[in-house]
Amino acid sequence: MAKQLVAKLKLCVLISGRGSNLQSLMDACAQANYPAEIALVVSNIDGVQGLERARNAGIETAVVSHKDFDGREAFDAALTEHIAAYHVDLLCLAGFMRILSDDFVNRWRDRLINIHPSLLPAYKGLHVHERVIEAGEQFSGCTVHFVRPDMDSGPIIGQAKVAVQAGDDAGTLAARVLEQEHIIYPEAVRLIAKGRVRIEDEQVLIEDVT
Ligand code: GRF
């Protein structure tokens, strides 16, 4: 077996459901030359498909239910405790449906990323595809960004643009956007793991390989 000379970036992926973006990261990490590995998957909801995907692949999982805690801070403290043992380098939100406290976000500043199904800063929040179609937009897309305390904000690492087609409904548009999510999320993580992502004045700079 080939010896691994450079340590891989350790990821913790936070989910709440289906976990198709988690799957795209798992698939990327399964490639020998991909520079990251998933150390832990945390869900705030038990029994979701994403947990099943991780367990089937032999990845460590934890369920930290927000219902077991009195308030956001207590929940976030429990999250921190679970994650601490894994010495994680980067947290990846992948369909994680909880708003994190400012303290948590600041503690993980520049080590916490999210994928959102719109061309941020347009269409923050929920029900993006419905709103995009309702507004008659010609294009939508998806964004990977560093997380800042304001919801769906922070330096943008990568985006993909998707044309809205005549006859699209929220479901068909979501499916085409999701295909792109599965490409840009592992690519963003790869760039970070390779040390090619720098933040200057809250703008991401992608450095060329030297
Ligand atoms: C994705 O559309 C992602 O952009 C959004 O939530 C959805 C999660 O899907 N944040 P999945 O659980 O990764 O399949």
Tab-separated table of C-alpha atoms and ligand atoms in Angstrom:
chain	number	residue	atom	x	y	z
A	1	MET	CA	0.000	0.000	0.000
A	2	ALA	CA	1.313	3.451	-0.911
A	3	LYS	CA	2.445	5.440	2.061
A	4	GLN	CA	0.635	8.674	2.744
A	5	LEU	CA	3.208	11.407	3.122
A	6	VAL	CA	1.044	14.481	3.662
A	7	ALA	CA	-1.641	14.525	6.348
A	8	LYS	CA	-5.134	14.962	4.989
A	9	LEU	CA	-7.416	17.757	6.105
A	10	LYS	CA	-9.836	16.351	8.688
A	11	LEU	CA	-13.469	17.216	8.112
A	12	CYS	CA	-16.548	17.131	10.281
A	13	VAL	CA	-19.730	17.243	8.189
A	14	LEU	CA	-22.897	18.523	9.860
A	15	ILE	CA	-26.201	17.362	8.415
A	16	SER	CA	-29.914	17.262	9.159
A	17	GLY	CA	-31.316	15.030	6.437
A	18	ARG	CA	-30.797	13.356	3.092
A	19	GLY	CA	-27.055	13.955	2.970
A	20	SER	CA	-26.491	14.044	-0.774
A	21	ASN	CA	-23.826	16.734	-0.327
A	22	LEU	CA	-22.270	14.608	2.394
A	23	GLN	CA	-22.246	11.789	-0.170
A	24	SER	CA	-20.419	13.970	-2.687
A	25	LEU	CA	-17.762	14.705	-0.050
A	26	MET	CA	-17.572	11.017	0.880
A	27	ASP	CA	-17.102	10.086	-2.779
A	28	ALA	CA	-14.359	12.668	-3.179
A	29	CYS	CA	-12.627	11.531	0.014
A	30	ALA	CA	-12.711	7.946	-1.235
A	31	GLN	CA	-10.269	8.917	-3.976
A	32	ALA	CA	-6.711	8.184	-2.934
A	33	ASN	CA	-5.315	11.534	-4.033
A	34	TYR	CA	-8.048	13.706	-2.514
A	35	PRO	CA	-6.472	15.840	0.226
A	36	ALA	CA	-9.239	15.546	2.853
A	37	GLU	CA	-10.953	12.860	4.903
A	38	ILE	CA	-14.155	12.791	6.930
A	39	ALA	CA	-13.437	12.200	10.610
A	40	LEU	CA	-16.996	12.631	11.859
A	41	VAL	CA	-20.559	13.209	10.690
A	42	VAL	CA	-22.914	14.931	13.125
A	43	SER	CA	-26.662	15.164	12.683
A	44	ASN	CA	-29.087	17.071	14.869
A	45	ILE	CA	-31.812	14.638	13.813
A	46	ASP	CA	-31.660	10.897	14.387
A	47	GLY	CA	-32.610	8.371	11.719
A	48	VAL	CA	-31.843	10.531	8.699
A	49	GLN	CA	-30.493	9.144	5.436
A	50	GLY	CA	-27.214	11.026	5.759
A	51	LEU	CA	-26.353	9.112	8.947
A	52	GLU	CA	-27.064	5.861	7.139
A	53	ARG	CA	-24.754	6.872	4.290
A	54	ALA	CA	-21.935	7.628	6.732
A	55	ARG	CA	-22.393	4.446	8.771
A	56	ASN	CA	-22.440	2.314	5.632
A	57	ALA	CA	-19.088	3.805	4.715
A	58	GLY	CA	-17.680	3.141	8.184
A	59	ILE	CA	-17.498	6.819	9.124
A	60	GLU	CA	-17.972	7.846	12.758
A	61	THR	CA	-21.326	9.465	13.448
A	62	ALA	CA	-22.912	11.337	16.316
A	63	VAL	CA	-26.442	12.577	16.916
A	64	VAL	CA	-26.717	15.783	18.905
A	65	SER	CA	-30.397	16.572	19.086
A	66	HIS	CA	-31.244	20.232	19.567
A	67	LYS	CA	-34.337	19.061	21.417
A	68	ASP	CA	-32.170	17.790	24.271
A	69	PHE	CA	-30.823	21.250	25.049
A	70	ASP	CA	-32.200	24.390	26.502
A	71	GLY	CA	-31.274	27.038	23.959
A	72	ARG	CA	-28.800	27.540	21.143
A	73	GLU	CA	-25.713	28.077	23.325
A	74	ALA	CA	-26.176	24.797	25.206
A	75	PHE	CA	-26.694	22.907	21.934
A	76	ASP	CA	-23.615	24.488	20.378
A	77	ALA	CA	-21.553	23.658	23.476
A	78	ALA	CA	-22.594	20.005	23.117
A	79	LEU	CA	-21.627	20.105	19.448
A	80	THR	CA	-18.230	21.521	20.351
A	81	GLU	CA	-17.731	18.777	22.905
A	82	HIS	CA	-18.535	16.028	20.400
A	83	ILE	CA	-16.291	17.487	17.749
A	84	ALA	CA	-13.316	18.212	20.038
A	85	ALA	CA	-12.195	14.595	20.325
A	86	TYR	CA	-11.736	14.296	16.552
A	87	HIS	CA	-9.224	17.124	16.083
A	88	VAL	CA	-11.083	18.420	13.080
A	89	ASP	CA	-9.590	21.056	10.748
A	90	LEU	CA	-12.723	22.119	8.882
A	91	LEU	CA	-16.454	21.987	9.595
A	92	CYS	CA	-18.687	21.533	6.562
A	93	LEU	CA	-22.367	22.366	6.878
A	94	ALA	CA	-24.273	20.211	4.399
A	95	GLY	CA	-27.992	20.735	4.757
A	96	PHE	CA	-27.613	21.447	8.475
A	97	MET	CA	-30.879	23.109	9.437
A	98	ARG	CA	-29.877	24.861	12.648
A	99	ILE	CA	-28.699	28.421	13.071
A	100	LEU	CA	-25.432	28.368	15.001
A	101	SER	CA	-24.674	30.865	17.765
A	102	ASP	CA	-22.327	33.767	17.037
A	103	ASP	CA	-19.884	32.325	19.580
A	104	PHE	CA	-19.723	29.005	17.768
A	105	VAL	CA	-19.343	30.662	14.363
A	106	ASN	CA	-16.610	32.956	15.652
A	107	ARG	CA	-14.751	30.103	17.320
A	108	TRP	CA	-14.621	28.320	13.954
A	109	ARG	CA	-13.986	31.445	11.919
A	110	ASP	CA	-12.421	30.587	8.519
A	111	ARG	CA	-12.732	26.881	9.391
A	112	LEU	CA	-16.495	26.619	8.878
A	113	ILE	CA	-18.086	26.444	5.422
A	114	ASN	CA	-21.595	26.029	4.053
A	115	ILE	CA	-23.322	25.206	0.794
A	116	HIS	CA	-26.400	27.180	-0.141
A	117	PRO	CA	-28.654	26.574	-3.162
A	118	SER	CA	-28.623	30.083	-4.623
A	119	LEU	CA	-26.207	32.566	-6.112
A	120	LEU	CA	-25.476	34.383	-2.871
A	121	PRO	CA	-25.880	37.137	-1.842
A	122	ALA	CA	-29.196	36.661	-3.698
A	123	TYR	CA	-31.862	34.482	-2.104
A	124	LYS	CA	-30.605	33.825	1.403
A	125	GLY	CA	-32.763	31.672	3.652
A	126	LEU	CA	-35.306	28.976	2.889
A	127	HIS	CA	-37.548	28.087	-0.094
A	128	VAL	CA	-34.980	29.469	-2.497
A	129	HIS	CA	-36.137	27.699	-5.653
A	130	GLU	CA	-39.786	28.695	-5.211
A	131	ARG	CA	-38.740	32.321	-4.759
A	132	VAL	CA	-36.369	32.240	-7.754
A	133	ILE	CA	-39.111	30.918	-10.043
A	134	GLU	CA	-41.701	33.272	-8.593
A	135	ALA	CA	-39.402	36.228	-9.335
A	136	GLY	CA	-38.953	35.090	-12.944
A	137	GLU	CA	-35.172	34.836	-12.679
A	138	GLN	CA	-33.278	33.513	-15.706
A	139	PHE	CA	-30.504	32.061	-13.623
A	140	SER	CA	-29.997	30.506	-10.242
A	141	GLY	CA	-27.203	28.364	-8.853
A	142	CYS	CA	-25.335	27.454	-5.713
A	143	THR	CA	-22.610	28.861	-3.495
A	144	VAL	CA	-19.947	27.512	-1.135
A	145	HIS	CA	-18.922	30.127	1.402
A	146	PHE	CA	-17.183	30.640	4.716
A	147	VAL	CA	-19.743	31.131	7.472
A	148	ARG	CA	-20.151	34.412	9.300
A	149	PRO	CA	-22.674	35.175	12.056
A	150	ASP	CA	-25.237	36.665	9.644
A	151	MET	CA	-27.218	33.884	7.981
A	152	ASP	CA	-25.986	32.757	4.538
A	153	SER	CA	-23.262	35.369	4.463
A	154	GLY	CA	-19.480	35.211	4.344
A	155	PRO	CA	-16.618	35.119	1.830
A	156	ILE	CA	-17.554	33.112	-1.252
A	157	ILE	CA	-15.258	30.252	-2.245
A	158	GLY	CA	-17.106	29.066	-5.340
A	159	GLN	CA	-20.362	29.289	-7.226
A	160	ALA	CA	-22.040	27.495	-10.116
A	161	LYS	CA	-24.700	29.086	-12.286
A	162	VAL	CA	-27.751	27.169	-13.500
A	163	ALA	CA	-30.265	28.375	-16.109
A	164	VAL	CA	-33.898	28.406	-15.063
A	165	GLN	CA	-35.794	26.615	-17.831
A	166	ALA	CA	-39.314	27.243	-19.073
A	167	GLY	CA	-41.629	24.925	-17.190
A	168	ASP	CA	-39.263	24.522	-14.225
A	169	ASP	CA	-40.876	24.035	-10.846
A	170	ALA	CA	-39.040	24.158	-7.528
A	171	GLY	CA	-38.347	20.422	-7.736
A	172	THR	CA	-36.823	20.347	-11.220
A	173	LEU	CA	-34.749	23.440	-10.554
A	174	ALA	CA	-33.578	22.082	-7.178
A	175	ALA	CA	-32.450	18.855	-8.853
A	176	ARG	CA	-30.341	20.677	-11.454
A	177	VAL	CA	-28.854	22.993	-8.827
A	178	LEU	CA	-28.083	19.988	-6.609
A	179	GLU	CA	-26.031	18.384	-9.400
A	180	GLN	CA	-23.828	21.470	-9.346
A	181	GLU	CA	-23.663	21.513	-5.540
A	182	HIS	CA	-22.169	18.038	-5.708
A	183	ILE	CA	-19.397	19.368	-7.939
A	184	ILE	CA	-18.527	22.649	-6.237
A	185	TYR	CA	-18.558	21.455	-2.609
A	186	PRO	CA	-15.831	18.810	-2.949
A	187	GLU	CA	-13.891	21.211	-5.191
A	188	ALA	CA	-14.025	23.981	-2.551
A	189	VAL	CA	-12.834	21.562	0.131
A	190	ARG	CA	-10.034	20.390	-2.149
A	191	LEU	CA	-8.831	23.970	-2.658
A	192	ILE	CA	-8.902	24.641	1.095
A	193	ALA	CA	-7.097	21.377	1.830
A	194	LYS	CA	-4.431	22.249	-0.706
A	195	GLY	CA	-3.877	25.552	1.109
A	196	ARG	CA	-4.921	27.536	-1.941
A	197	VAL	CA	-7.685	29.569	-0.300
A	198	ARG	CA	-6.846	32.875	1.340
A	199	ILE	CA	-9.231	35.462	2.743
A	200	GLU	CA	-8.280	39.094	2.328
A	201	ASP	CA	-10.663	41.895	3.312
A	202	GLU	CA	-13.445	39.312	3.463
A	203	GLN	CA	-12.829	38.255	-0.151
A	204	VAL	CA	-11.587	34.812	-1.066
A	205	LEU	CA	-8.450	34.632	-3.172
A	206	ILE	CA	-7.662	31.326	-4.835
A	207	GLU	CA	-3.937	30.985	-5.224
A	208	ASP	CA	-2.298	29.252	-8.152
A	209	VAL	CA	-0.251	26.172	-7.520
A	210	THR	CA	3.414	27.106	-7.462
B	1	GRF	C1	-28.905	21.399	-0.286
B	1	GRF	O1	-29.671	21.965	-1.306
B	1	GRF	C2	-28.010	22.440	0.344
B	1	GRF	O2	-27.586	23.412	-0.554
B	1	GRF	C3	-28.919	23.061	1.367
B	1	GRF	O3	-29.691	21.994	1.872
B	1	GRF	C4	-29.760	20.959	0.890
B	1	GRF	C5	-29.220	19.727	1.557
B	1	GRF	O4	-29.331	18.593	0.736
B	1	GRF	N1	-28.164	23.774	2.367
B	1	GRF	P1	-28.560	17.266	1.129
B	1	GRF	O5	-28.996	16.896	2.541
B	1	GRF	O6	-27.091	17.551	1.050
B	1	GRF	O7	-29.005	16.243	0.123
